[in-house]
Short mmCIF file of C-alpha atoms in Angstrom, two decimals:
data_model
loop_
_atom_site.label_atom_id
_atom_site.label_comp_id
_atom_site.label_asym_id
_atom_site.label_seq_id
_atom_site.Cartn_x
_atom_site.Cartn_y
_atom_site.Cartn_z
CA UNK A 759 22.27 -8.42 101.12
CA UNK A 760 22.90 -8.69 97.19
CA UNK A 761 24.56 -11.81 97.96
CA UNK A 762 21.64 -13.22 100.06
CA UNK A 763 19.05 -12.52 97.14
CA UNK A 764 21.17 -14.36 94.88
CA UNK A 765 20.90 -17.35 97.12
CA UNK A 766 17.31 -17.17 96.84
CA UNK A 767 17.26 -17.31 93.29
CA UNK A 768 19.38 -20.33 92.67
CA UNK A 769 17.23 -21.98 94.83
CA UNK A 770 14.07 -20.96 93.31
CA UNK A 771 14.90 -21.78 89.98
CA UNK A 772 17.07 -25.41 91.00
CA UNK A 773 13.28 -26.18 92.44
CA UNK A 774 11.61 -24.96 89.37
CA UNK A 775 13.73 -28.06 87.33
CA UNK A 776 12.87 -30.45 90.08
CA UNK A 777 9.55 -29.81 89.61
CA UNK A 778 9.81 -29.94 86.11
CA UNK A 779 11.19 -33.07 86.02
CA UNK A 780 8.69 -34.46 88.52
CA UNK A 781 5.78 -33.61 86.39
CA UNK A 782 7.29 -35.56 83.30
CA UNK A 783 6.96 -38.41 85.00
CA UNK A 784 4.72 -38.27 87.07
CA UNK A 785 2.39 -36.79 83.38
CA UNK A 786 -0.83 -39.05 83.37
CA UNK A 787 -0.47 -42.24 80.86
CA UNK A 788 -3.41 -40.75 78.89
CA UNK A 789 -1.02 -38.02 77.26
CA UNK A 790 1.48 -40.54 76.33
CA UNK A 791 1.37 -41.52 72.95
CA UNK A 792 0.04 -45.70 72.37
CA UNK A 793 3.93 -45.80 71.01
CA UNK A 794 5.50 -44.79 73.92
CA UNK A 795 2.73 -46.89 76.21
CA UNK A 796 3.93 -50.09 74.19
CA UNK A 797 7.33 -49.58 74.78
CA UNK A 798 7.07 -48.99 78.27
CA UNK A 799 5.43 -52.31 78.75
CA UNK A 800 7.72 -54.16 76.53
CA UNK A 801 10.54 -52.77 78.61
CA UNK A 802 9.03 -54.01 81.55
CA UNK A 803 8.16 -57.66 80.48
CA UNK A 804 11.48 -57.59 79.22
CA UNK A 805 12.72 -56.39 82.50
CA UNK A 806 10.62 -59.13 83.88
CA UNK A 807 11.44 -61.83 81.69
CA UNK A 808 15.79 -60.97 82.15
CA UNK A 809 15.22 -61.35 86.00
CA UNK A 810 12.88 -64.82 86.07
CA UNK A 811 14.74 -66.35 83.61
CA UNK A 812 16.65 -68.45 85.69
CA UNK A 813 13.84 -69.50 87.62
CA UNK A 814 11.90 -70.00 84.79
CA UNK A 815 14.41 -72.07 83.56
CA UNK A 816 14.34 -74.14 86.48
CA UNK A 817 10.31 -74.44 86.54
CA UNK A 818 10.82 -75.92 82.82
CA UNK A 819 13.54 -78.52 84.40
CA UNK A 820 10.85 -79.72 87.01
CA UNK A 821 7.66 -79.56 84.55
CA UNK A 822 9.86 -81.85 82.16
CA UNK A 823 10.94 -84.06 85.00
CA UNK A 824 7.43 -84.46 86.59
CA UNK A 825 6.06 -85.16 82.85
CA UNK A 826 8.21 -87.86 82.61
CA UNK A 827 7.23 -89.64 85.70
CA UNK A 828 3.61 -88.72 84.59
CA UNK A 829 3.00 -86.12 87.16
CA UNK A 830 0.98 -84.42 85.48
CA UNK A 831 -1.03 -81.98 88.57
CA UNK A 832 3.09 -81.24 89.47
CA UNK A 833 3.95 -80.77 85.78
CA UNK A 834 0.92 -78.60 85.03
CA UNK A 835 1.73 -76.57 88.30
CA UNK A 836 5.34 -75.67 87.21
CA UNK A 837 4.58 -74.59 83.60
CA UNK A 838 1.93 -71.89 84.50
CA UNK A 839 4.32 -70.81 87.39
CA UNK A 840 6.76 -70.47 84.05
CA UNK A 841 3.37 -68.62 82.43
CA UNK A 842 2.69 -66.47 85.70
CA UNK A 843 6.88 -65.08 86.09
CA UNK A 844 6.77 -63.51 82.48
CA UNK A 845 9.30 -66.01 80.56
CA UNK A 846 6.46 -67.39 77.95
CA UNK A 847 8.27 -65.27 75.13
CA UNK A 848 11.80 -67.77 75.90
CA UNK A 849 10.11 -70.63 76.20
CA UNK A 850 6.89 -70.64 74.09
CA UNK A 851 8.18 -73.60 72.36
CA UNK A 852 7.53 -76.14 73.80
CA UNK A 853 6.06 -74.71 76.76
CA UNK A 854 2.38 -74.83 75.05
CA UNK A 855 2.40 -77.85 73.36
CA UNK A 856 3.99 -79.77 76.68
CA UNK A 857 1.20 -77.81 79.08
CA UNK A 858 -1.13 -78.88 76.73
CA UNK A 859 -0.08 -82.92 76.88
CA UNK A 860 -0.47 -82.68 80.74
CA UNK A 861 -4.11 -81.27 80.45
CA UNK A 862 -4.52 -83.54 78.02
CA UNK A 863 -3.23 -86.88 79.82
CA UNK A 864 -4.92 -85.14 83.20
CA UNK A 865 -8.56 -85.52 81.81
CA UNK A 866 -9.02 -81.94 81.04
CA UNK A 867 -9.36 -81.02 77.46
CA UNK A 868 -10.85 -77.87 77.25
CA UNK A 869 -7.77 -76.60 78.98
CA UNK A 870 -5.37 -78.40 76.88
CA UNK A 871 -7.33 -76.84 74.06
CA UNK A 872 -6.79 -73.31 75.79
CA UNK A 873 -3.13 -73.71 76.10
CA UNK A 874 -2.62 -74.49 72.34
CA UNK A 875 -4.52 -71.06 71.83
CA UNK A 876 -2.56 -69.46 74.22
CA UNK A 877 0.55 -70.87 72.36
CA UNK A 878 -0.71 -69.67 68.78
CA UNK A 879 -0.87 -66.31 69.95
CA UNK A 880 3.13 -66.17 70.44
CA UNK A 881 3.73 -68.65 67.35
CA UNK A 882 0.32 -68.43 64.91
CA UNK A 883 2.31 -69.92 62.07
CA UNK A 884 3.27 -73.07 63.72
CA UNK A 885 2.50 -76.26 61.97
CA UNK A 886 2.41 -78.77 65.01
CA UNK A 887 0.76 -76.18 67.47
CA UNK A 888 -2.07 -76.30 64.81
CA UNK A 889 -2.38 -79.79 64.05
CA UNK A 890 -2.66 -79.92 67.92
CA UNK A 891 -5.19 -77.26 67.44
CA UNK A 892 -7.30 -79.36 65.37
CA UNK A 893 -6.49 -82.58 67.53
CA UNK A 894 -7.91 -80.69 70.55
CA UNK A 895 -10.63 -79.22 69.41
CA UNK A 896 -11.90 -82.48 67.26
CA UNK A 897 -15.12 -82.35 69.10
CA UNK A 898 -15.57 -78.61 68.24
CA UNK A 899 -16.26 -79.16 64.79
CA UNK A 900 -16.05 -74.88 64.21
CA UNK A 901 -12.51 -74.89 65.61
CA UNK A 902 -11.12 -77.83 63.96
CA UNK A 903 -11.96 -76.46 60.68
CA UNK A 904 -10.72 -72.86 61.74
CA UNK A 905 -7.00 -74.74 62.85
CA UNK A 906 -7.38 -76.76 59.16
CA UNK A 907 -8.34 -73.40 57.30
CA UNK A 908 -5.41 -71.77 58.88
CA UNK A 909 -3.07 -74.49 58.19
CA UNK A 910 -4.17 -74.54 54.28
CA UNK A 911 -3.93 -70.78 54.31
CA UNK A 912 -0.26 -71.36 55.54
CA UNK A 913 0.64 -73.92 52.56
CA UNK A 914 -1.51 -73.21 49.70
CA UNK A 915 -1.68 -76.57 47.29
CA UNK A 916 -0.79 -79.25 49.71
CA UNK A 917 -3.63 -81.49 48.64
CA UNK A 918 -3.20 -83.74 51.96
CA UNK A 919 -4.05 -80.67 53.73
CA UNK A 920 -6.95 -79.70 51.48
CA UNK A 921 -8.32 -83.11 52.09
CA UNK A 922 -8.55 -82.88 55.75
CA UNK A 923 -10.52 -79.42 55.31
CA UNK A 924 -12.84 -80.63 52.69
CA UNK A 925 -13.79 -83.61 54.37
CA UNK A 926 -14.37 -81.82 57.83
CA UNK A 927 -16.88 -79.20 55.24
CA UNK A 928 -18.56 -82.08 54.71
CA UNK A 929 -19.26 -83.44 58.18
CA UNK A 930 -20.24 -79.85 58.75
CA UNK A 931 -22.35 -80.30 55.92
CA UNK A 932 -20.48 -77.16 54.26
CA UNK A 933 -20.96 -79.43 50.87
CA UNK A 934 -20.61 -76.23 48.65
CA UNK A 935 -17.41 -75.04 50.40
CA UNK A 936 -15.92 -78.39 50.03
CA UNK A 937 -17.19 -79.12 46.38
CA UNK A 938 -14.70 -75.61 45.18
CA UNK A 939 -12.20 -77.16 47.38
CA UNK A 940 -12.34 -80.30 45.87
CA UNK A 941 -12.23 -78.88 42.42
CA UNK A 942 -9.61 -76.72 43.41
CA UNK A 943 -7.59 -80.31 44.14
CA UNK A 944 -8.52 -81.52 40.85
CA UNK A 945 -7.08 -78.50 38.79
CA UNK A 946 -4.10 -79.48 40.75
CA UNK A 947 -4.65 -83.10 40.20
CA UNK A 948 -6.80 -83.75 37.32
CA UNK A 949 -6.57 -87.65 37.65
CA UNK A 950 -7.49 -87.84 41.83
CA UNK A 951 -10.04 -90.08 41.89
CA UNK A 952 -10.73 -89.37 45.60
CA UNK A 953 -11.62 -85.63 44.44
CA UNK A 954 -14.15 -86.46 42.12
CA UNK A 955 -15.89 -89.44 44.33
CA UNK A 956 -15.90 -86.95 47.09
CA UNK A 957 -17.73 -83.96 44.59
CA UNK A 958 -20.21 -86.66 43.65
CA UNK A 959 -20.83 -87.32 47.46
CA UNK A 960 -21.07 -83.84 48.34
CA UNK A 961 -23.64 -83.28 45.20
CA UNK A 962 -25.83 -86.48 46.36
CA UNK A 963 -25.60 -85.43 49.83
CA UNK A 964 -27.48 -81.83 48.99
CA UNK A 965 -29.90 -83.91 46.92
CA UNK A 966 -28.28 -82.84 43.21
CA UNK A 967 -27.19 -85.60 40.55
CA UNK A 968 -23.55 -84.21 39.64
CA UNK A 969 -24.19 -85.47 36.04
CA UNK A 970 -26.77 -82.82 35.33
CA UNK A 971 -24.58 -80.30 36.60
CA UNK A 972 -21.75 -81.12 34.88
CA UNK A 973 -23.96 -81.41 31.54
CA UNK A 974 -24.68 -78.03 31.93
CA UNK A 975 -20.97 -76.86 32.78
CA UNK A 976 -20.03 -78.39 29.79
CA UNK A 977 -22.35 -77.21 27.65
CA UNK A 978 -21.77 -73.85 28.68
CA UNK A 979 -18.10 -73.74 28.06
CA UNK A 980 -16.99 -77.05 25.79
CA UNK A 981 -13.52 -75.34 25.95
CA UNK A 982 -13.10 -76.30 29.53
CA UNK A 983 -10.56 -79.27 30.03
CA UNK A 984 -11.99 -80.31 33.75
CA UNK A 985 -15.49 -79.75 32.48
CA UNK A 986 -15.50 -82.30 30.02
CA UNK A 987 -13.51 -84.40 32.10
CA UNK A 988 -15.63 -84.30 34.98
CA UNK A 989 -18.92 -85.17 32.84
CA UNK A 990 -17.17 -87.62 31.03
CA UNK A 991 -15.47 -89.44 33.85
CA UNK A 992 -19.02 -89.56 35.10
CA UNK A 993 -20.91 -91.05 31.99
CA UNK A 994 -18.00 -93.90 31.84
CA UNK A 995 -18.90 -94.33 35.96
CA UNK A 996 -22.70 -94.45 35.03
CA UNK A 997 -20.84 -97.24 31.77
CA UNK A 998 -23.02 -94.43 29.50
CA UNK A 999 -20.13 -94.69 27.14
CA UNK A 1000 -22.01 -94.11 24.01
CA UNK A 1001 -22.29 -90.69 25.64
CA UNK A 1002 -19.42 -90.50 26.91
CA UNK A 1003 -17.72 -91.05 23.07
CA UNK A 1004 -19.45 -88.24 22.19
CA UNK A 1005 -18.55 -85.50 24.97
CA UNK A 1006 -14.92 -86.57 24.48
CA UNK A 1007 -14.92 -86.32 20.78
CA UNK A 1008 -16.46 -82.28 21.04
CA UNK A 1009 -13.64 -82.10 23.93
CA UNK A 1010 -10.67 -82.47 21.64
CA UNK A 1011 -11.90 -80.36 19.07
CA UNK A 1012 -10.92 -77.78 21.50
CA UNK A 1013 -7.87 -79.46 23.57
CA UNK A 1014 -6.36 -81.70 21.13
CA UNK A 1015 -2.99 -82.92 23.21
CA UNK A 1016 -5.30 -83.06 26.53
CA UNK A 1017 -3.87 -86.41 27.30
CA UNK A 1018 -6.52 -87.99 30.27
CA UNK A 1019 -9.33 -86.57 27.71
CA UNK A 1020 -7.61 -88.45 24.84
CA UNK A 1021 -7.16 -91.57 27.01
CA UNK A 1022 -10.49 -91.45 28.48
CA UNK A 1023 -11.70 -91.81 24.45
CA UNK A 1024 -9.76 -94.33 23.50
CA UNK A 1025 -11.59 -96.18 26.63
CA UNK A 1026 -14.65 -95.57 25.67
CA UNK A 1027 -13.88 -96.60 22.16
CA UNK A 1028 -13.07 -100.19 23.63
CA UNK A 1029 -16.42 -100.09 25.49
CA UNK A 1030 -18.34 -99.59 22.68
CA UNK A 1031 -16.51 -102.20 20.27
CA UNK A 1032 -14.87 -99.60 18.62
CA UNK A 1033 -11.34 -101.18 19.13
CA UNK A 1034 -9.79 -99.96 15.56
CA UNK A 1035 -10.43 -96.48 16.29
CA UNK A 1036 -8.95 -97.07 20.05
CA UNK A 1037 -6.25 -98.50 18.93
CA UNK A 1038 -5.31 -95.21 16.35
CA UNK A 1039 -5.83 -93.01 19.48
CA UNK A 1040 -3.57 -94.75 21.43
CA UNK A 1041 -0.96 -94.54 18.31
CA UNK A 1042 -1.21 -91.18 17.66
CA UNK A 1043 -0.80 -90.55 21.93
CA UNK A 1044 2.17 -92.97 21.91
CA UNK A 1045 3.91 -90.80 19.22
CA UNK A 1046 3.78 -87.89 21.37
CA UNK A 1047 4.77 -89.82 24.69
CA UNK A 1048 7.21 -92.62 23.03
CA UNK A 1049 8.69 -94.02 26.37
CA UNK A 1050 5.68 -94.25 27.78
CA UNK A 1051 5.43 -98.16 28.01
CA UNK A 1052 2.26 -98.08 29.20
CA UNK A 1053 0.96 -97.21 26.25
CA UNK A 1054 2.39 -99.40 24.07
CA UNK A 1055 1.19 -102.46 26.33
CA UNK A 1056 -2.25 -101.44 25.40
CA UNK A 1057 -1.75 -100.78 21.56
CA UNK A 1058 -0.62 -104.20 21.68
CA UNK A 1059 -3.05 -105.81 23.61
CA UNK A 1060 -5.90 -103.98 21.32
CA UNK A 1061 -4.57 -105.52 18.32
CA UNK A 1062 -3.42 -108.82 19.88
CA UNK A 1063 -7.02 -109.02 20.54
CA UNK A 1064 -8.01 -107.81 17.52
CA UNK A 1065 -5.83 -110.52 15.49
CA UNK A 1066 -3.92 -108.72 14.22
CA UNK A 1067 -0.49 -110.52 15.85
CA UNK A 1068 2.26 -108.79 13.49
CA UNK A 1069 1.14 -105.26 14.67
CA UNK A 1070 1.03 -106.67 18.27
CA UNK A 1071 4.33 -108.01 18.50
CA UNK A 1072 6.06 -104.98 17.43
CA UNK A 1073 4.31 -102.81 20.06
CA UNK A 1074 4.95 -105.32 22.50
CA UNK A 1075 8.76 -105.22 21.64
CA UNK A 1076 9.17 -101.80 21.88
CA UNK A 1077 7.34 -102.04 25.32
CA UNK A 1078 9.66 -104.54 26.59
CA UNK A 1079 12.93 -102.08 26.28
CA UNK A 1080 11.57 -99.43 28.12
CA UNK A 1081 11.11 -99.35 31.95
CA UNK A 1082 10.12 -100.01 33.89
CA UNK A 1083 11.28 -103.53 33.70
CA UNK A 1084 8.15 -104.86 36.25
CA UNK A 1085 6.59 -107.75 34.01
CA UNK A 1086 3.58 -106.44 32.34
CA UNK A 1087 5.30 -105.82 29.10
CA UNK A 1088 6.99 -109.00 29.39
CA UNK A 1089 4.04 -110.68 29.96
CA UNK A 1090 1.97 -109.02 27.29
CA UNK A 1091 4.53 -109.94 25.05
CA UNK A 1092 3.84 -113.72 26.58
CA UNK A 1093 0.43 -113.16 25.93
CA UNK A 1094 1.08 -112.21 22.13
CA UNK A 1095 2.95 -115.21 21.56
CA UNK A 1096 0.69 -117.43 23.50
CA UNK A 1097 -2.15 -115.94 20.81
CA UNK A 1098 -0.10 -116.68 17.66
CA UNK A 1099 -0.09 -120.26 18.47
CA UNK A 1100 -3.28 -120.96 19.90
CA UNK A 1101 -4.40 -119.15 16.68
CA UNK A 1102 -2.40 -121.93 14.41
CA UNK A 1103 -2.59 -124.49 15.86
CA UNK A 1104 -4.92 -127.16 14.40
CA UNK A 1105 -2.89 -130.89 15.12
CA UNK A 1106 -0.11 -129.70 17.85
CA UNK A 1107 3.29 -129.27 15.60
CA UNK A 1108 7.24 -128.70 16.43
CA UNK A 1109 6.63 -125.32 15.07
CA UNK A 1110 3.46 -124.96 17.37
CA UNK A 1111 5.68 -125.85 20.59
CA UNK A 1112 7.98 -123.32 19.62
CA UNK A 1113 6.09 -120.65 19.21
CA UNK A 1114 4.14 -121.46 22.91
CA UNK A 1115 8.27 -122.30 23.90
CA UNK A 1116 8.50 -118.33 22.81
CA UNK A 1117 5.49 -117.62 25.06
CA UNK A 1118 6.64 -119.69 27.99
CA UNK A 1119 10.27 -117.89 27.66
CA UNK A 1120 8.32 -114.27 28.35
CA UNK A 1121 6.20 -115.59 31.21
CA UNK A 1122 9.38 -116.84 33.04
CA UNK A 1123 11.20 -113.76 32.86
CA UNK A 1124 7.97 -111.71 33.56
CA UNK A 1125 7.66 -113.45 36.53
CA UNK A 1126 11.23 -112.83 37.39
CA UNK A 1127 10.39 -109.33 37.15
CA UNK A 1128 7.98 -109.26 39.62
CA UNK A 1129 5.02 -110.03 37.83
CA UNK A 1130 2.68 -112.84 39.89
CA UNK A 1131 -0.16 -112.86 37.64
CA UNK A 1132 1.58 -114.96 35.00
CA UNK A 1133 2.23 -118.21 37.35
CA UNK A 1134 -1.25 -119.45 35.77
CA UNK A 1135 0.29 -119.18 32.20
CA UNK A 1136 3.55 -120.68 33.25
CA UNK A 1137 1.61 -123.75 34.87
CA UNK A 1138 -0.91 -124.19 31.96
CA UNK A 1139 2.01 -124.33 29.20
CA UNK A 1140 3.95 -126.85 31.49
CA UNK A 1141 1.19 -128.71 32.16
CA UNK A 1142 -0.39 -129.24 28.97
CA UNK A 1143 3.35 -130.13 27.33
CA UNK A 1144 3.22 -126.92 25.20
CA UNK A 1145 6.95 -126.42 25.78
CA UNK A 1146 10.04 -127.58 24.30
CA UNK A 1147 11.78 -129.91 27.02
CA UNK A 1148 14.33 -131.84 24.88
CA UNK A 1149 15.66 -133.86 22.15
CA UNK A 1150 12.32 -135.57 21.71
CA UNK A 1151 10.47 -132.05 21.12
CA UNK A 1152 12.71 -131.44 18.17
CA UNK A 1153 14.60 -134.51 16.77
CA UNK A 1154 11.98 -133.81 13.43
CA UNK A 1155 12.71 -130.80 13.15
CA UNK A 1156 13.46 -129.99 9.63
CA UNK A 1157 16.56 -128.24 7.71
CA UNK A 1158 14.17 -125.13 7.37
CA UNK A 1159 13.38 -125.34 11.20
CA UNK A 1160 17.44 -125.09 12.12
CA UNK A 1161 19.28 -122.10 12.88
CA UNK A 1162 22.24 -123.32 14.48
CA UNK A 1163 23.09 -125.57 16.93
CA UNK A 1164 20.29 -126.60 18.73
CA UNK A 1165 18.71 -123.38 17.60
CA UNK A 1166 15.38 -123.51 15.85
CA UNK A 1167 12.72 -121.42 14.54
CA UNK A 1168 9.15 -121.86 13.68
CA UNK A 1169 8.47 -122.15 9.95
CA UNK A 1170 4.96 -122.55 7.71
CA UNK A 1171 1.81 -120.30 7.72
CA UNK A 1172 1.32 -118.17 10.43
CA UNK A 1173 4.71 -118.34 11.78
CA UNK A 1174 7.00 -117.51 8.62
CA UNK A 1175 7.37 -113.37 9.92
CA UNK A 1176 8.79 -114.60 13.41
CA UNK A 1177 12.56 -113.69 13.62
CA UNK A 1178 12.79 -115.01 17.16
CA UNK A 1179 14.30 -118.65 17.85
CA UNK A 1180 14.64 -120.70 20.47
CA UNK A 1181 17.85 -122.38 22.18
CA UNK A 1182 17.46 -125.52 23.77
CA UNK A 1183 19.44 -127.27 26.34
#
């Protein structure tokens, strides 16, 4: 009897933990916890995903194979099969982008615009799914500037990108957005000329003149560097450079080594015949930047033109050591030469033909250099006899013209400070 009541009880209570267990997991989802919901479904995609695999794999093979032969109803058909089996997480790259192409090539857009979406979703930072995004959507003016906006959010300071963005705000007619992008792209690139064409569009385009705005950002803060070189880059576009001489000058007093501000004076200098005070602007820049040849090219060309040929030569050697070697300081160094004798010449001389000789010398090797625009020089010295061709150039030359061997140098007023010679065959 005892033994029979003991029976019943190890029954009764093995049932008890059967039913326990039973109502675990068979507990509605509501009392599970969103944690333990989530990981339940990832364990069954993943459960999913490990047993299509191979047949996704195989879907993939024949999408590829039926893209290639331009299949597209057969490709598009096997790559949302791949979609529909669960494998998208293996093969989201370049399942998306490939679907897409098909749609694309199979006259339906808005779907190949949907599977880019759908592609962004498993890989939102991916630079080619949203270029594709934009390329898709070009007609949906809203979503190409979302995929652009996303894309500049992704690589802050890529001016290309910033570019594309502003100029879709502007076909949007978004003018103020893409005015503070633009200006963003000019703190980044002060000299883009693009930027500040495109801020004057955008300004005429909601009826403003930029000038008058940028008057009034500059005299509200004359410490700002891009103010005053945004109002001043747009009095020298308006050729206002009487103005612009003046906006420059208050500039400096507060950003003395801004270089474009200092160049952009010295310019206007020139423009308003005030070459001596360029040319001591450009000095005093070309002592801070000495191997910047550029520079010198111009100090010499402002006081070539200004006569003053001693000055010019030695700015136009100093250019002609420092690269790079592509012509121009060559050739301004032709130019300086070709001024010195033009400017003494009176009844065409020995020591004439070798200063022009000295000219013609510097043309050559500028154009050797690369330099085209000198060919006209070279042909007018040749072809007005300027140049010393032989032993009936120089058989008068005198014992003060004779360095050496058929060596000579130019002598007499105007040419006495020139150390150069010339060698002749």
């Amino acid at each position: 009897m005892m033994k029979k009541h003991q029976n019943r009880i190890l029954i009764l209570g093995v049932s008890l933990l059967l039913g326990g267990i039973f109502l675990t997991n068979c507990a509605p989802q509501e009392q599970r916890s969103p944690e333990e919901i989530a990981a339940i479904q990832r364990a069954k995609r993943d459960s999913i995903r490990k047993a299509n695999y191979n047949r996704c794999l195989f879907k993939m093979s024949n999408a590829d194979q039926y893209k290639i032969q331009e299949n597209w109803p057969a490709a598009i058909r096997n790559y949302k099969d791949v979609i529909e089996l669960g494998c998208v997480e293996d093969f989201a790259d370049p399942l998306f982008k490939d679907l897409a192409h098909c749609y694309f090539r199979n006259n339906q857009p808005d779907s190949a615009a949907w599977a880019i979406e759908e592609g962004l979703i498993y890989k939102p930072t991916d630079l080619h799914l949203l270029k594709l995004m934009a390329y898709y959507n070009r007609n949906n003016l809203d979503k190409t500037i979302e995929a652009w906006t996303r894309i500049n959010n992704l690589y802050p300071g890529n001016t290309e990108y910033m570019f594309e963005l502003a100029d879709l705000y502007f076909k949007a007619g978004h003018y103020d957005e893409q005015i503070a992008l633009l200006e963003e792209i000019l703190q980044i690139e002060p000299d883009n000329k693009k930027a500040e064409l495109s801020i004057i569009a955008a300004y005429e385009a909601k009826g403003v003149d930029p000038i008058e705005l940028y008057a009034k950002n500059f005299e509200t803060d004359k410490s700002n560097p891009q103010y005053a070189y945004q109002y001043a880059q747009r009095l020298i576009d308006s050729n206002n450079y009487v103005k612009a001489v003046t906006v420059l000058e208050e500039a400096l007093k507060y950003n003395a080594s801004n270089k474009s501000l200092i160049e952009m004076l010295a310019e206007s200098y020139v423009n308003t015949g005030q070459q001596d005070k360029a040319v001591l602007v450009y000095e005093d820049l070309a002592q801070k930047n000495p191997t910047d040849n550029e520079l010198l090219i111009k100090i010499s060309s402002l006081y070539r033109e200004m006569g003053q040929y001693q000055k010019a030569l030695q700015f136009a050697d100093r250019a002609v050591k420092i690269p790079p070697h592509n012509g121009k300081a060559m050739a301004e160094r032709g130019e300086v030469y070709l001024a010195i004798a033009q400017a003494n010449t009176v009844s065409l001389n020995l020591n004439d033909k070798l200063v022009y000789h000295m000219a013609y010398e510097d043309f050559k090797e500028a154009l050797k250099q690369g330099n085209n625009n000198v060919r006209s020089k070279i042909n007018f010295l040749e072809s007005n006899e300027l140049i010393i061709t032989g032993q009936r150039d120089y058989f008068l030359a005198t014992d003060a013209n004779k360095v050496g061997p058929n060596e000579f140098r130019p002598v007499g007023e105007g040419y006495a400070w020139i150390t150069r010679t010339v060698k002749v065959q």
